[in-house]
Coordinates of C-alpha atoms in Angstrom, one line a residue:
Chain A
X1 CA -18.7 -16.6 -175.4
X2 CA -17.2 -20.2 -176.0
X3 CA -14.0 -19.2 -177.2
X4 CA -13.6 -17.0 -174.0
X5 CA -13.3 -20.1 -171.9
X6 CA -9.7 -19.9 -171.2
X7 CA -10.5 -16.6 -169.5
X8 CA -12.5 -17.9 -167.4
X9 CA -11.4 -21.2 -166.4
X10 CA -7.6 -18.9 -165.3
X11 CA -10.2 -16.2 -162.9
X12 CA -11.7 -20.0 -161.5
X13 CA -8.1 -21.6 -161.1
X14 CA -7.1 -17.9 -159.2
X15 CA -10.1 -17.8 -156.8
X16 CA -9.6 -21.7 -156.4
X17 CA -5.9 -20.4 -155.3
X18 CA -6.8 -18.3 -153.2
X19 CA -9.7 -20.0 -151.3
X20 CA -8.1 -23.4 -150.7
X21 CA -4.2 -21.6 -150.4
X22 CA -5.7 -20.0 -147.7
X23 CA -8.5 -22.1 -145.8
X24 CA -6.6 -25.5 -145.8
X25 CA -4.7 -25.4 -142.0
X26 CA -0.9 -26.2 -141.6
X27 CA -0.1 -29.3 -139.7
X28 CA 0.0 -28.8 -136.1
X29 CA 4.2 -27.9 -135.5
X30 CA 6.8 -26.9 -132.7
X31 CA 7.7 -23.3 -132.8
X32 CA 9.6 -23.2 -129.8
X33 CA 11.6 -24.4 -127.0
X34 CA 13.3 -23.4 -123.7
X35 CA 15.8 -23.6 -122.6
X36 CA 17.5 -25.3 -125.3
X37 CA 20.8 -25.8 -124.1
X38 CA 21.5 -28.3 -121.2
X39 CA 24.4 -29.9 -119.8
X40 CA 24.8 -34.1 -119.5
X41 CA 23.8 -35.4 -115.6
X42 CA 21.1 -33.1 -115.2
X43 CA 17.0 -33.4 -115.1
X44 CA 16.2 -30.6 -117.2
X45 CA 12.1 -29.3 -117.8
X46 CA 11.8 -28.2 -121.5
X47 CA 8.6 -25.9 -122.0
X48 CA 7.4 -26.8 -125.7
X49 CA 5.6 -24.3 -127.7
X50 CA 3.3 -26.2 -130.7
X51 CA 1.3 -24.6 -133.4
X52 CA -1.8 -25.4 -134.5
X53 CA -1.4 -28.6 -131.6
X54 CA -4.2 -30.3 -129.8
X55 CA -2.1 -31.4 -126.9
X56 CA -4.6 -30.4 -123.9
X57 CA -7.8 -32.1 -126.4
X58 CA -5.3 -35.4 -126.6
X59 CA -3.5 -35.1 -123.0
X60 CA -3.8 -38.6 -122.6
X61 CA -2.4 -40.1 -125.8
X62 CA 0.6 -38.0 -126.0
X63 CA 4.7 -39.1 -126.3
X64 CA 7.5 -37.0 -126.1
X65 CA 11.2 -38.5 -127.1
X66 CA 15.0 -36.5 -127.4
X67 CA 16.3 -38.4 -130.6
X68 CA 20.1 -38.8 -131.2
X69 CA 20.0 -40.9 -134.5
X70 CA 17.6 -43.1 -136.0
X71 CA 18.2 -45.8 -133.7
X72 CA 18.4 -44.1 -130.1
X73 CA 16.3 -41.6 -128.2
X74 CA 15.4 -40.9 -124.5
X75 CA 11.5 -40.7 -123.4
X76 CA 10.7 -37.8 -121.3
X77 CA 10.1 -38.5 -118.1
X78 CA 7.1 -36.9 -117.2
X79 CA 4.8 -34.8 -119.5
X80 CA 2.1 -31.8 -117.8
X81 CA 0.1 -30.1 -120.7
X82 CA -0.6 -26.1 -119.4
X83 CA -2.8 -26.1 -122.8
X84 CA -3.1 -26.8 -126.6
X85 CA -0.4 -24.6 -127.2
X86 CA 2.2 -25.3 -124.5
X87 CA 3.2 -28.6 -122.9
X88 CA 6.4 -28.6 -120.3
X89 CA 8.2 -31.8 -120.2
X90 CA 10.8 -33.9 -118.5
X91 CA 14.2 -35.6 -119.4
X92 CA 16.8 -37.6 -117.8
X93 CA 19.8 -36.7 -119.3
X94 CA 22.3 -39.5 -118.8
X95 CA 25.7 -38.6 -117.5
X96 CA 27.3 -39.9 -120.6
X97 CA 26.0 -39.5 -124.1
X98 CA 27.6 -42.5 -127.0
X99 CA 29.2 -40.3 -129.3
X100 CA 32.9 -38.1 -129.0
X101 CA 31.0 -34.9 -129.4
X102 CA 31.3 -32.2 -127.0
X103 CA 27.9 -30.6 -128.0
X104 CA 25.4 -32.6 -129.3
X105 CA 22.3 -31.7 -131.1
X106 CA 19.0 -33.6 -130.3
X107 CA 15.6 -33.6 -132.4
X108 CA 12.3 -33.4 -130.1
X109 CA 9.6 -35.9 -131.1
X110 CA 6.0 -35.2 -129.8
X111 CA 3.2 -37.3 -130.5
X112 CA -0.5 -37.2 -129.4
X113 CA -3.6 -38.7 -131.7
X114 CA -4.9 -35.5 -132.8
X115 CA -2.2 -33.9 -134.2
X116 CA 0.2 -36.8 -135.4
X117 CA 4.2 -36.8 -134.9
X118 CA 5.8 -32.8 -135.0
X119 CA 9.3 -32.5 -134.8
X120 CA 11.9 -30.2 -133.8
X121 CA 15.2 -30.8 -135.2
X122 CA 18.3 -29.2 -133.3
X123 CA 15.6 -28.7 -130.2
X124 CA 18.4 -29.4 -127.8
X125 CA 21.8 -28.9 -127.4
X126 CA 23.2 -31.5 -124.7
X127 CA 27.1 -30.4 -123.9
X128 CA 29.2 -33.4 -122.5
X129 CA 31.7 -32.3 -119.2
X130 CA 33.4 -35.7 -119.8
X131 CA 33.4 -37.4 -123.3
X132 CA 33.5 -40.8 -123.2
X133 CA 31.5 -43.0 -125.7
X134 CA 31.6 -46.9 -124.0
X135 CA 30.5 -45.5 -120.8
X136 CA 27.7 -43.5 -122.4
X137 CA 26.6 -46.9 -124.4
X138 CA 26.6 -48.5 -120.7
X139 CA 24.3 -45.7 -119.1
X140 CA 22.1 -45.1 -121.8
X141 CA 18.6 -46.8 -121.8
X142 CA 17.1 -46.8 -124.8
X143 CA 12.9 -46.0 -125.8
X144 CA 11.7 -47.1 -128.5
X145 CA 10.2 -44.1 -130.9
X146 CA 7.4 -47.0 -132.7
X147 CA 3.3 -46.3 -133.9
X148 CA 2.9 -42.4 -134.5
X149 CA 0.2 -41.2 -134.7
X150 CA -1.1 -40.0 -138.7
X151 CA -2.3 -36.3 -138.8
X152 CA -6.0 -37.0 -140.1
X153 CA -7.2 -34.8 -142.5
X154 CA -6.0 -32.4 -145.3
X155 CA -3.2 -30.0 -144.2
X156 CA 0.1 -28.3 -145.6
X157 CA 3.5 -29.0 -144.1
X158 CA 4.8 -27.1 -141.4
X159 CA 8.7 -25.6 -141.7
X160 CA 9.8 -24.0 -138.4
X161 CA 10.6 -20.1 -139.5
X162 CA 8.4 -20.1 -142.4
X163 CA 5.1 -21.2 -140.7
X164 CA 1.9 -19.8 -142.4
X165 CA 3.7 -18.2 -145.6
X166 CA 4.4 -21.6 -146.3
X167 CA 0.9 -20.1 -148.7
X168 CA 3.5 -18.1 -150.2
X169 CA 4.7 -20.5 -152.8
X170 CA 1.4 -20.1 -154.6
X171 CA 1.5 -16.1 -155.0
X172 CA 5.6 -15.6 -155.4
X173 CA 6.6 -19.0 -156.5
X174 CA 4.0 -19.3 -159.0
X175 CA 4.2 -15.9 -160.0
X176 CA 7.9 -16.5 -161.6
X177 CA 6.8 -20.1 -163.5
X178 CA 4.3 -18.3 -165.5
X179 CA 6.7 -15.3 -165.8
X180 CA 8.9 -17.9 -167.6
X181 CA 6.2 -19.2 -169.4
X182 CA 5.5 -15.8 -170.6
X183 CA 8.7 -15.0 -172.1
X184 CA 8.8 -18.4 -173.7
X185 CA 5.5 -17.3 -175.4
X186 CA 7.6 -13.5 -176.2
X187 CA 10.7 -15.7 -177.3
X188 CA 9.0 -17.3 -179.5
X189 CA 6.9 -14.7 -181.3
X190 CA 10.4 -13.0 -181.9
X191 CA 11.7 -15.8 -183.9
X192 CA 8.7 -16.0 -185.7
X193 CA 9.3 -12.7 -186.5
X194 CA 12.8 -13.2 -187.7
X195 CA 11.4 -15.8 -190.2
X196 CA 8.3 -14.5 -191.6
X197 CA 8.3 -10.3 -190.5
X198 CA 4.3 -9.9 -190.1
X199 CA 3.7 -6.6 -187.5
X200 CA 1.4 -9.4 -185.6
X201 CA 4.2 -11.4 -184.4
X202 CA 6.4 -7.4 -183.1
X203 CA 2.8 -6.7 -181.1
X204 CA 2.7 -10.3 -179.9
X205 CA 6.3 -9.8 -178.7
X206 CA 6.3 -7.0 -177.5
X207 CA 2.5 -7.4 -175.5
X208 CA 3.9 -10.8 -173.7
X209 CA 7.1 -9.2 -173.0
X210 CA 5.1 -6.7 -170.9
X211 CA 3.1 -8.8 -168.9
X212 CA 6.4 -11.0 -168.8
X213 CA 8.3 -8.3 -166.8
X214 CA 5.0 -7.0 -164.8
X215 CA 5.2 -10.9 -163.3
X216 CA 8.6 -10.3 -162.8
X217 CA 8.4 -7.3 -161.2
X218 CA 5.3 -9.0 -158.8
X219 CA 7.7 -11.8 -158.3
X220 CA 10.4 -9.8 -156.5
X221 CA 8.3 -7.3 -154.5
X222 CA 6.0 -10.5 -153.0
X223 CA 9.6 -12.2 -152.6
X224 CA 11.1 -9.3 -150.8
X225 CA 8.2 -9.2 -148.4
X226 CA 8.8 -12.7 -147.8
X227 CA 12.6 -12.5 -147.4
X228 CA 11.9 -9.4 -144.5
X229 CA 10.3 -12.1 -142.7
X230 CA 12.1 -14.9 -142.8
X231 CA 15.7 -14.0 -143.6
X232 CA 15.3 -10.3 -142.0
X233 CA 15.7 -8.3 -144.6
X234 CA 13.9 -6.9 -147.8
X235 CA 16.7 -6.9 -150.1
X236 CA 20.0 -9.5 -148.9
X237 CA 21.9 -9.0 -152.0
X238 CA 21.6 -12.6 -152.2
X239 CA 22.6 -13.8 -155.7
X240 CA 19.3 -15.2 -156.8
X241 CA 17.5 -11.7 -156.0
X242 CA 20.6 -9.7 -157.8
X243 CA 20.2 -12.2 -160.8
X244 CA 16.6 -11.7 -161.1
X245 CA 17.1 -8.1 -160.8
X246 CA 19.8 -8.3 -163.5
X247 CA 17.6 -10.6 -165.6
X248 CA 14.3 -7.9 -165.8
X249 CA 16.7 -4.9 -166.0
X250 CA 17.7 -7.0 -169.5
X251 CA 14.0 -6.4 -170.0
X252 CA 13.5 -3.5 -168.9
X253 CA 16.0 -2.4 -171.5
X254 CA 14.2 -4.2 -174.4
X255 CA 11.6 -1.4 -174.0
X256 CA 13.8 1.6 -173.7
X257 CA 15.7 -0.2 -177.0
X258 CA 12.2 -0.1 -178.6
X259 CA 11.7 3.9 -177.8
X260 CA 15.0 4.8 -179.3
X261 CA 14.5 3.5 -182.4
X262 CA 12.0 5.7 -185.0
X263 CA 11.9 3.4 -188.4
X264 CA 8.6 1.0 -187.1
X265 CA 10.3 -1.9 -189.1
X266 CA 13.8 -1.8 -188.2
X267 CA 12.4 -1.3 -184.2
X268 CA 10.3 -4.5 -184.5
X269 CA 13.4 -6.2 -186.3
X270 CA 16.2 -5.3 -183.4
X271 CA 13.6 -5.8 -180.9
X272 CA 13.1 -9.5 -182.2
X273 CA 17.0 -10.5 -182.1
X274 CA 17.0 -8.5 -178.5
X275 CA 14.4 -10.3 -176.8
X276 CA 15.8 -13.7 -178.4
X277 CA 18.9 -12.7 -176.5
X278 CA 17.5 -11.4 -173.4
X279 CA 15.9 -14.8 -173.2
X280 CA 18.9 -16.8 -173.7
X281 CA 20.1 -14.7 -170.7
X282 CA 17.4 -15.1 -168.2
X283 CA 17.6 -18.6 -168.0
X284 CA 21.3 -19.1 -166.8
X285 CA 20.6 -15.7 -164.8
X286 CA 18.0 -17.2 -162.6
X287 CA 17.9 -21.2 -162.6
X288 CA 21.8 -21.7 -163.5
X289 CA 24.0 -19.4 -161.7
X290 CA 22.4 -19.2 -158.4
X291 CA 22.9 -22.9 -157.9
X292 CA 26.2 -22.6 -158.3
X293 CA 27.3 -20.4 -155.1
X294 CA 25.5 -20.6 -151.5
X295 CA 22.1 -18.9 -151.8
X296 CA 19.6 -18.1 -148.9
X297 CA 17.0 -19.0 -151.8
X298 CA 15.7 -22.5 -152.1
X299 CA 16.8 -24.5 -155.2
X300 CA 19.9 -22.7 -155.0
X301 CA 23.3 -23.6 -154.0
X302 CA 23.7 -25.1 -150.1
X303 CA 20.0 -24.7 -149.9
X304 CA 17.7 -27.5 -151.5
X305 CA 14.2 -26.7 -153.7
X306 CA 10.8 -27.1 -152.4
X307 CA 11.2 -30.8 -152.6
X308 CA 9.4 -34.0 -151.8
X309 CA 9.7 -32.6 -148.1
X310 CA 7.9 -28.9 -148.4
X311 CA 5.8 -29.3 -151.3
X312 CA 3.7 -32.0 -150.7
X313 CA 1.2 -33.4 -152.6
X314 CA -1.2 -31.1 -150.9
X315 CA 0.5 -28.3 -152.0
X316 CA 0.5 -29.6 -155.5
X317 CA -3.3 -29.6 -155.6
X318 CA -2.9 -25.7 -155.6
X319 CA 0.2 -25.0 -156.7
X320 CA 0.1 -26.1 -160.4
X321 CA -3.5 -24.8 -160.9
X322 CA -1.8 -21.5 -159.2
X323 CA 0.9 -21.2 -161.9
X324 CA -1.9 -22.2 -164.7
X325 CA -4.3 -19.4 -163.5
X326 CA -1.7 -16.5 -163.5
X327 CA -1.0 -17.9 -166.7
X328 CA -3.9 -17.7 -168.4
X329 CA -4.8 -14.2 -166.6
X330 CA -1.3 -13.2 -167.9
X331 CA -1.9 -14.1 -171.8
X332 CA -5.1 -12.6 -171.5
X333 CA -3.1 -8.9 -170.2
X334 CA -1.3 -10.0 -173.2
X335 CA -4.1 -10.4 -175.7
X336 CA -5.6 -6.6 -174.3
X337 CA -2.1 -5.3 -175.1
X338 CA -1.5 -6.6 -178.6
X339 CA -5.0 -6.3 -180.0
X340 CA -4.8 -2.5 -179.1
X341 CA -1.8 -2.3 -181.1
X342 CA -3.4 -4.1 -184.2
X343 CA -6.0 -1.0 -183.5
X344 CA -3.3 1.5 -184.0
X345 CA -2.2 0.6 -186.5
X346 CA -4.7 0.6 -188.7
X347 CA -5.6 3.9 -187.5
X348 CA -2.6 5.1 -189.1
X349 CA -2.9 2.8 -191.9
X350 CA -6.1 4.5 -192.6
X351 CA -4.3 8.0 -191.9
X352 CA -1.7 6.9 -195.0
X353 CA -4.2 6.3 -197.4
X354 CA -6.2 9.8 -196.5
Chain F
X1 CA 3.1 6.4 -168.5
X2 CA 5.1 9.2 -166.7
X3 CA 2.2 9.1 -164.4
X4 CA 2.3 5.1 -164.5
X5 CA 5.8 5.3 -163.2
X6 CA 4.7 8.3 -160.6
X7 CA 2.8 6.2 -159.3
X8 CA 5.0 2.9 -158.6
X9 CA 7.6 5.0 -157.1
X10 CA 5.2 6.6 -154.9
X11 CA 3.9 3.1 -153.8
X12 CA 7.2 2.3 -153.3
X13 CA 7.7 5.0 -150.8
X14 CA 3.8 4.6 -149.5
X15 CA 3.9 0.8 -148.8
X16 CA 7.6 0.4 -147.9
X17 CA 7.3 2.6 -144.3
X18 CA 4.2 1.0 -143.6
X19 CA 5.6 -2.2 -143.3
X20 CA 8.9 -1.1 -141.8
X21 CA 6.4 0.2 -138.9
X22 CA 4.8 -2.8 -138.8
X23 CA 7.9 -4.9 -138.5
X24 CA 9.4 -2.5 -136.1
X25 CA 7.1 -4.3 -133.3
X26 CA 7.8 -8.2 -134.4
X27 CA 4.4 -8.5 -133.4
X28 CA 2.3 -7.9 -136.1
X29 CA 3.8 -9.2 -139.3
X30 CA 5.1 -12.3 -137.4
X31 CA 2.2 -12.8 -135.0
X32 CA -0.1 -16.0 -136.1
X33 CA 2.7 -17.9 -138.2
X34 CA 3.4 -15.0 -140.0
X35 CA -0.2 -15.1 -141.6
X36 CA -0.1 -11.5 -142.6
X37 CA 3.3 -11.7 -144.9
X38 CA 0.9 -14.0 -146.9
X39 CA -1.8 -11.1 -146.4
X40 CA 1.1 -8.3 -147.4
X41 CA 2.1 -10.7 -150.6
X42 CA -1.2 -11.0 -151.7
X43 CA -2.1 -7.5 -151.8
X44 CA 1.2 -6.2 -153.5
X45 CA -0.1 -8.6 -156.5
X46 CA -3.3 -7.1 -156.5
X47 CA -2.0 -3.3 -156.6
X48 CA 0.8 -4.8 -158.8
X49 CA -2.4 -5.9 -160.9
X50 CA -4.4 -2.8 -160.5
X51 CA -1.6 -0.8 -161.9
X52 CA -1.2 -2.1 -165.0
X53 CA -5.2 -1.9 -165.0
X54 CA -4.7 2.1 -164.9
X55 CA -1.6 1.8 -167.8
X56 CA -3.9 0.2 -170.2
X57 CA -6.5 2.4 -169.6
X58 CA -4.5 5.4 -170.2
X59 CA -3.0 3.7 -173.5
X60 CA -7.2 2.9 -174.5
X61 CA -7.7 6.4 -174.1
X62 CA -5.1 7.9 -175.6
X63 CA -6.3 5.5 -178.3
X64 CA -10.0 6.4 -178.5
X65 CA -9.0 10.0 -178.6
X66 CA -6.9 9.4 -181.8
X67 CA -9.7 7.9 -183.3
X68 CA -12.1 10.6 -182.6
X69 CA -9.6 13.4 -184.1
X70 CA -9.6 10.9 -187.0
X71 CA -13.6 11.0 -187.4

């Protein structure tokens, strides 16, 4: 039973996933905001929607700016919460705005003591009828965005369209760093059997090349679910979902090479210089080239990675035990796979000597 | 495994309508932050687990049988 721990210890680090990936609340966030267009001179009311917000529970404490840059914003006027969820608000805008723009884009800051600062970049486009910079420096007074409010508590961040599947990065993006994992573990069972041809090292291949491309395959489905949802369509033909497609069809084919072949030994020994190449392959297919060109995918081209902004160090509490667990679940597929072929074969091993 | 694939294609054709109907009213799938993409993830993992459950059970049989024709 000891030497089983690994087993276990990847079922613990997938239920931890999913308990924690799911109870842990986002951070209270602006969905929403109309109208969003206005025009320079005018009062305007702006009807806020928030997520997850507190604003009737912290009606008294809460701030609401329009930021230009880091330096100016205008406070709202006058602020009348309907509930948690909606707050209407109101803005001078001045008759001149300091910059040559003709539209101008304008972040929304809200900020109460139970939900901390939420922003809305882009809330609120201000179009200029006259453009002139001095006299908008003249007319413009000036607030002071100073001591926001902390969000107490442990949440994860909230990103406007991808709200709640913001969860997602533990059940697709985890999925394709133990894929990769995998197919190290594959690549390197083939070169083992280049050097030293032992049938252990073909099953071992072939077994994590299996659970390899079932990850893969997982990877893209959960990914194309995502990508109806947030980009609007299952499949985009974006190039990091044709390069991943290319990159398991490569795999894919490692197993139809496999079935064309009779001769067990000259199978395992193709098979071994194939996967070495399909793996030499994969990497540029999925990490390299879809950095190079614009991508809707993050940590592709025009389109930054989950960085210090999304994943948080919340998120990295269950994120790397998530790609740890599917690991070890996925070497233990593996383990199933191979030992059942070391059973095979000595069924016909035994047949032989009959 | 010709049933194995069967069966993927057939979720395929199962699963894909179902959510198209769901999405078709921008309700449901995008209603609560979009909670139930993360529901509709986690599921197709789970079936996408399941599966292979059934394909190594068929290859376990197919092995046991050759061992009893062998006894």
């Amino acid at each position: 039973m000891v030497k089983h721990w690994w087993k276990a210890l990847g079922v613990l680090l997938v239920i931890y996933t999913l308990t924690v990936g799911m109870l842990i609340p986002l951070r209270p966030g602006i969905t929403a905001v109309s109208p969003s267009s206005v025009r320079t001179g005018e009062q305007i009311t702006i009807q806020v929607a928030g997520y997850n917000s507190n604003f009737k529970k912290a009606q008294d404490s809460i701030r609401a700016w329009l930021k230009l840059d880091n330096e100016r914003a205008i406070a709202a006027q006058s602020i009348s919460v309907k509930d948690d969820q909606s707050v209407s608000l109101i803005f001078d805008i001045p008759e001149y705005l300091p910059v040559d723009q003709r539209v101008q884009d304008m972040t929304l800051v809200i900020d109460n003591d139970a939900d901390g600062a939420s922003l809305l970049p882009s809330a609120v486009f201000v179009t200029q009828d006259s453009i002139d910079p001095e006299m908008g420096q003249q007319v413009w007074k000036n607030a002071d965005i100073s001591n926001l409010n902390d969000k107490k508590g442990i949440t994860f961040p909230f990103r406007n369209i991808l709200g709640e599947t913001i969860r997602n990065t533990y059940f697709h993006v985890s999925l394709w760093l133990a894929m990769v994992s995998i197919f190290i573990i594959s690549f390197a069972n083939s070169i083992n059997y280049l050097r030293d041809p032992l049938p252990i090292y073909d099953y071992k291949a072939k077994a994590y090349t299996r659970s390899g491309l079932l990850l893969g395959i997982l990877g893209l489905l959960t990914g194309a679910i995502w990508a109806k949802n947030t980009w609007g369509q299952y499949w985009s033909w974006d190039v990091k979902q044709n390069m991943t497609a290319v990159s398991l069809l490569i795999y894919m084919a490692y197993f139809i090479l496999r079935s064309s072949l009779t001769d067990s030994e000259q199978k395992a020994r193709i098979a071994a210089v194939y996967n070495i190449f399909a793996f030499v392959a994969l990497i540029p297919l999925i990490y390299v080239i879809p950095r190079l060109t614009d991508s809707l995918h993050p940590g592709a081209g025009g389109n930054i990675t989950f960085g210090s902004q999304d994943l948080d160090n919340t998120m990295r509490m269950v994120f790397y035990p998530a790609i740890i667990g599917w690991f070890l679940i996925s070497v233990w597929i593996s383990k199933l796979q191979y030992r059942m072929d070391i059973i095979h074969a000595r069924i016909w091993n035994l047949d032989d000597e009959d | 495994m010709k049933k194995t694939t069967l069966c993927l294609l057939a979720l395929q054709f199962l699963m894909f309508p179902i959510l198209n109907a769901q999405s078709a009213q921008p309700d449901f799938m995008r209603s609560i932050g979009k909670i139930y993409v993360v529901v509709a993830v986690i599921v197709a993992v789970f079936l996408g687990l399941v599966l292979f459950l059934i394909y190594l059970d068929k290859r376990l049989t197919k092995l046991e049988n050759q061992i009893n024709q062998h006894d």
